Amino acid sequence: MSVQLKEIIKPIPIVPYSMNIAGVAVTMDLNKLHCVLVEYIDGSLGIITEKDIIRKVVARCRDPSQIKAFEIMKQPLITADAETDIRDAIQIMRKCNVRNLIVTNGSEILGVVKRSTILNSIKFEEEDNWTERVEQIQTSRGEDLLY
């Protein structure tokens, strides 16, 4: 049984381009997320991740209250449709070298999924398949299940 992105996404907040990085970090913390979308003045969207804040602000000893979201956001967004299989999503992420995939339904943004969430889903899917196969073998041999 294959898992689609729509089954594992999380909502993602959108912050204004003029918000400072301190506010972006607070937004991430309050929402218990690792990234936010940024709406630029022209309506386009970018993304800021915790990694961006660490590398572009903290590591350079810049003041987060003085840097605006649009200064460090990344564009374009890497997206995938909500119906996308998680194995296909991993390939998209590898090809584009990203850890976060924005999930859409047409032009509507539904949320975000992290690479680690997808990999954990694949792991659990494989464990379920393995367990089912062991049960099939035991049943065909007439053995009692060991649970």
PDB file of C-alpha atoms in Angstrom:
ATOM      1  CA  MET A   1       0.000   0.000   0.000  1.00  0.00           C
ATOM      2  CA  SER A   2       1.533   3.261  -1.118  1.00  0.00           C
ATOM      3  CA  VAL A   3       1.437   6.505   0.859  1.00  0.00           C
ATOM      4  CA  GLN A   4       0.685   9.837  -0.790  1.00  0.00           C
ATOM      5  CA  LEU A   5       1.957  13.229   0.356  1.00  0.00           C
ATOM      6  CA  LYS A   6      -1.536  14.367   1.357  1.00  0.00           C
ATOM      7  CA  GLU A   7      -1.429  11.777   4.143  1.00  0.00           C
ATOM      8  CA  ILE A   8       1.660  13.176   5.863  1.00  0.00           C
ATOM      9  CA  ILE A   9       1.700  16.955   5.267  1.00  0.00           C
ATOM     10  CA  LYS A  10       1.708  19.667   7.910  1.00  0.00           C
ATOM     11  CA  PRO A  11       0.228  23.138   7.467  1.00  0.00           C
ATOM     12  CA  ILE A  12       2.810  25.862   6.868  1.00  0.00           C
ATOM     13  CA  PRO A  13       2.409  29.499   7.915  1.00  0.00           C
ATOM     14  CA  ILE A  14       2.963  32.356   5.476  1.00  0.00           C
ATOM     15  CA  VAL A  15       4.734  35.437   6.815  1.00  0.00           C
ATOM     16  CA  PRO A  16       5.082  38.851   5.143  1.00  0.00           C
ATOM     17  CA  TYR A  17       8.329  39.664   3.326  1.00  0.00           C
ATOM     18  CA  SER A  18       8.952  42.564   5.720  1.00  0.00           C
ATOM     19  CA  MET A  19       8.919  40.450   8.903  1.00  0.00           C
ATOM     20  CA  ASN A  20      12.296  40.354  10.607  1.00  0.00           C
ATOM     21  CA  ILE A  21      14.083  37.063  11.181  1.00  0.00           C
ATOM     22  CA  ALA A  22      13.456  37.210  14.933  1.00  0.00           C
ATOM     23  CA  GLY A  23       9.717  37.215  14.146  1.00  0.00           C
ATOM     24  CA  VAL A  24      10.170  34.396  11.637  1.00  0.00           C
ATOM     25  CA  ALA A  25      11.922  32.310  14.306  1.00  0.00           C
ATOM     26  CA  VAL A  26       9.112  32.989  16.793  1.00  0.00           C
ATOM     27  CA  THR A  27       6.544  31.963  14.166  1.00  0.00           C
ATOM     28  CA  MET A  28       8.411  28.691  13.572  1.00  0.00           C
ATOM     29  CA  ASP A  29       8.608  28.028  17.295  1.00  0.00           C
ATOM     30  CA  LEU A  30       4.937  28.784  17.979  1.00  0.00           C
ATOM     31  CA  ASN A  31       3.870  26.523  15.110  1.00  0.00           C
ATOM     32  CA  LYS A  32       6.422  23.820  16.002  1.00  0.00           C
ATOM     33  CA  LEU A  33       7.731  23.889  12.440  1.00  0.00           C
ATOM     34  CA  HIS A  34      11.140  24.013  10.827  1.00  0.00           C
ATOM     35  CA  CYS A  35      10.186  26.410   8.018  1.00  0.00           C
ATOM     36  CA  VAL A  36       7.790  29.136   6.875  1.00  0.00           C
ATOM     37  CA  LEU A  37       6.701  30.532   3.549  1.00  0.00           C
ATOM     38  CA  VAL A  38       7.365  34.182   2.791  1.00  0.00           C
ATOM     39  CA  GLU A  39       5.009  36.244   0.655  1.00  0.00           C
ATOM     40  CA  TYR A  40       6.996  38.783  -1.304  1.00  0.00           C
ATOM     41  CA  ILE A  41       5.688  42.208  -2.353  1.00  0.00           C
ATOM     42  CA  ASP A  42       4.821  40.920  -5.847  1.00  0.00           C
ATOM     43  CA  GLY A  43       2.787  38.018  -4.405  1.00  0.00           C
ATOM     44  CA  SER A  44       5.413  35.368  -5.144  1.00  0.00           C
ATOM     45  CA  LEU A  45       6.383  32.939  -2.403  1.00  0.00           C
ATOM     46  CA  GLY A  46       9.725  31.890  -0.988  1.00  0.00           C
ATOM     47  CA  ILE A  47      10.764  29.657   1.899  1.00  0.00           C
ATOM     48  CA  ILE A  48      12.920  30.122   4.971  1.00  0.00           C
ATOM     49  CA  THR A  49      14.136  27.116   6.948  1.00  0.00           C
ATOM     50  CA  GLU A  50      15.885  26.830  10.302  1.00  0.00           C
ATOM     51  CA  LYS A  51      19.014  25.959   8.335  1.00  0.00           C
ATOM     52  CA  ASP A  52      18.758  29.255   6.418  1.00  0.00           C
ATOM     53  CA  ILE A  53      18.551  31.196   9.675  1.00  0.00           C
ATOM     54  CA  ILE A  54      21.562  29.381  11.114  1.00  0.00           C
ATOM     55  CA  ARG A  55      23.720  29.763   8.009  1.00  0.00           C
ATOM     56  CA  LYS A  56      22.677  33.215   6.800  1.00  0.00           C
ATOM     57  CA  VAL A  57      22.098  34.985  10.112  1.00  0.00           C
ATOM     58  CA  VAL A  58      23.455  33.243  13.211  1.00  0.00           C
ATOM     59  CA  ALA A  59      26.730  31.946  11.725  1.00  0.00           C
ATOM     60  CA  ARG A  60      27.461  35.408  10.325  1.00  0.00           C
ATOM     61  CA  CYS A  61      26.716  37.132  13.651  1.00  0.00           C
ATOM     62  CA  ARG A  62      23.969  39.218  12.044  1.00  0.00           C
ATOM     63  CA  ASP A  63      21.200  40.751  14.148  1.00  0.00           C
ATOM     64  CA  PRO A  64      17.956  38.828  13.479  1.00  0.00           C
ATOM     65  CA  SER A  65      15.879  41.863  14.375  1.00  0.00           C
ATOM     66  CA  GLN A  66      17.535  43.861  11.581  1.00  0.00           C
ATOM     67  CA  ILE A  67      17.230  41.347   8.726  1.00  0.00           C
ATOM     68  CA  LYS A  68      14.004  41.019   6.772  1.00  0.00           C
ATOM     69  CA  ALA A  69      12.550  37.718   5.615  1.00  0.00           C
ATOM     70  CA  PHE A  70      12.914  38.560   1.917  1.00  0.00           C
ATOM     71  CA  GLU A  71      16.672  38.979   2.384  1.00  0.00           C
ATOM     72  CA  ILE A  72      17.262  35.301   3.123  1.00  0.00           C
ATOM     73  CA  MET A  73      14.256  33.515   1.580  1.00  0.00           C
ATOM     74  CA  LYS A  74      14.843  30.995  -1.201  1.00  0.00           C
ATOM     75  CA  GLN A  75      12.933  30.901  -4.465  1.00  0.00           C
ATOM     76  CA  PRO A  76      11.472  29.194  -6.395  1.00  0.00           C
ATOM     77  CA  LEU A  77       9.519  26.814  -4.198  1.00  0.00           C
ATOM     78  CA  ILE A  78       9.954  23.136  -4.943  1.00  0.00           C
ATOM     79  CA  THR A  79       6.467  21.652  -5.038  1.00  0.00           C
ATOM     80  CA  ALA A  80       4.664  18.374  -5.592  1.00  0.00           C
ATOM     81  CA  ASP A  81       1.003  17.516  -5.947  1.00  0.00           C
ATOM     82  CA  ALA A  82      -0.799  16.088  -2.912  1.00  0.00           C
ATOM     83  CA  GLU A  83      -1.438  12.850  -4.834  1.00  0.00           C
ATOM     84  CA  THR A  84       2.294  12.252  -5.337  1.00  0.00           C
ATOM     85  CA  ASP A  85       3.611   8.951  -4.005  1.00  0.00           C
ATOM     86  CA  ILE A  86       6.194   9.408  -1.259  1.00  0.00           C
ATOM     87  CA  ARG A  87       8.828   7.476  -3.218  1.00  0.00           C
ATOM     88  CA  ASP A  88       8.410   9.874  -6.144  1.00  0.00           C
ATOM     89  CA  ALA A  89       8.589  12.794  -3.699  1.00  0.00           C
ATOM     90  CA  ILE A  90      11.968  11.588  -2.434  1.00  0.00           C
ATOM     91  CA  GLN A  91      13.252  11.552  -6.013  1.00  0.00           C
ATOM     92  CA  ILE A  92      12.068  15.147  -6.521  1.00  0.00           C
ATOM     93  CA  MET A  93      13.799  16.206  -3.313  1.00  0.00           C
ATOM     94  CA  ARG A  94      17.055  14.486  -4.279  1.00  0.00           C
ATOM     95  CA  LYS A  95      17.021  15.978  -7.767  1.00  0.00           C
ATOM     96  CA  CYS A  96      16.377  19.498  -6.423  1.00  0.00           C
ATOM     97  CA  ASN A  97      18.608  19.048  -3.348  1.00  0.00           C
ATOM     98  CA  VAL A  98      15.952  20.141  -0.829  1.00  0.00           C
ATOM     99  CA  ARG A  99      14.797  18.827   2.532  1.00  0.00           C
ATOM    100  CA  ASN A 100      11.329  20.390   2.428  1.00  0.00           C
ATOM    101  CA  LEU A 101       8.699  19.862  -0.226  1.00  0.00           C
ATOM    102  CA  ILE A 102       5.718  22.172  -0.553  1.00  0.00           C
ATOM    103  CA  VAL A 103       2.566  20.157  -1.203  1.00  0.00           C
ATOM    104  CA  THR A 104      -0.053  21.596  -3.544  1.00  0.00           C
ATOM    105  CA  ASN A 105      -3.437  20.884  -5.024  1.00  0.00           C
ATOM    106  CA  GLY A 106      -3.377  22.751  -8.310  1.00  0.00           C
ATOM    107  CA  SER A 107      -2.253  26.269  -7.408  1.00  0.00           C
ATOM    108  CA  GLU A 108      -3.342  25.941  -3.751  1.00  0.00           C
ATOM    109  CA  ILE A 109      -0.639  25.316  -1.143  1.00  0.00           C
ATOM    110  CA  LEU A 110      -1.736  22.629   1.299  1.00  0.00           C
ATOM    111  CA  GLY A 111       1.362  22.374   3.472  1.00  0.00           C
ATOM    112  CA  VAL A 112       4.889  21.059   3.742  1.00  0.00           C
ATOM    113  CA  VAL A 113       6.549  17.709   4.249  1.00  0.00           C
ATOM    114  CA  LYS A 114      10.092  17.101   5.500  1.00  0.00           C
ATOM    115  CA  ARG A 115      12.397  14.535   3.937  1.00  0.00           C
ATOM    116  CA  SER A 116      12.774  12.768   7.285  1.00  0.00           C
ATOM    117  CA  THR A 117       8.985  12.399   7.572  1.00  0.00           C
ATOM    118  CA  ILE A 118       8.860  10.765   4.137  1.00  0.00           C
ATOM    119  CA  LEU A 119      11.768   8.446   4.936  1.00  0.00           C
ATOM    120  CA  ASN A 120      10.092   7.389   8.196  1.00  0.00           C
ATOM    121  CA  SER A 121       6.867   6.668   6.284  1.00  0.00           C
ATOM    122  CA  ILE A 122       8.771   4.496   3.829  1.00  0.00           C
ATOM    123  CA  LYS A 123      10.433   2.660   6.719  1.00  0.00           C
ATOM    124  CA  PHE A 124       7.079   1.974   8.415  1.00  0.00           C
ATOM    125  CA  GLU A 125       5.544   0.916   5.093  1.00  0.00           C
ATOM    126  CA  GLU A 126       8.361  -1.590   4.548  1.00  0.00           C
ATOM    127  CA  GLU A 127       8.040  -2.889   8.127  1.00  0.00           C
ATOM    128  CA  ASP A 128       4.290  -3.411   7.611  1.00  0.00           C
ATOM    129  CA  ASN A 129       4.941  -5.263   4.344  1.00  0.00           C
ATOM    130  CA  TRP A 130       7.539  -7.456   6.039  1.00  0.00           C
ATOM    131  CA  THR A 131       5.184  -8.257   8.935  1.00  0.00           C
ATOM    132  CA  GLU A 132       2.361  -9.151   6.515  1.00  0.00           C
ATOM    133  CA  ARG A 133       4.699 -11.424   4.541  1.00  0.00           C
ATOM    134  CA  VAL A 134       5.870 -13.235   7.707  1.00  0.00           C
ATOM    135  CA  GLU A 135       2.239 -13.742   8.740  1.00  0.00           C
ATOM    136  CA  GLN A 136       1.415 -15.151   5.291  1.00  0.00           C
ATOM    137  CA  ILE A 137       4.307 -17.608   5.475  1.00  0.00           C
ATOM    138  CA  GLN A 138       3.395 -18.708   8.996  1.00  0.00           C
ATOM    139  CA  THR A 139      -0.264 -19.136   8.051  1.00  0.00           C
ATOM    140  CA  SER A 140       0.606 -21.164   4.944  1.00  0.00           C
ATOM    141  CA  ARG A 141       2.760 -23.449   7.108  1.00  0.00           C
ATOM    142  CA  GLY A 142       0.062 -23.732   9.755  1.00  0.00           C
ATOM    143  CA  GLU A 143       2.310 -22.150  12.386  1.00  0.00           C
ATOM    144  CA  ASP A 144       0.991 -20.118  15.290  1.00  0.00           C
ATOM    145  CA  LEU A 145       1.794 -16.423  15.143  1.00  0.00           C
ATOM    146  CA  LEU A 146       4.447 -15.350  17.601  1.00  0.00           C
ATOM    147  CA  TYR A 147       2.633 -12.292  18.942  1.00  0.00           C
TER     148      TYR A 147
END
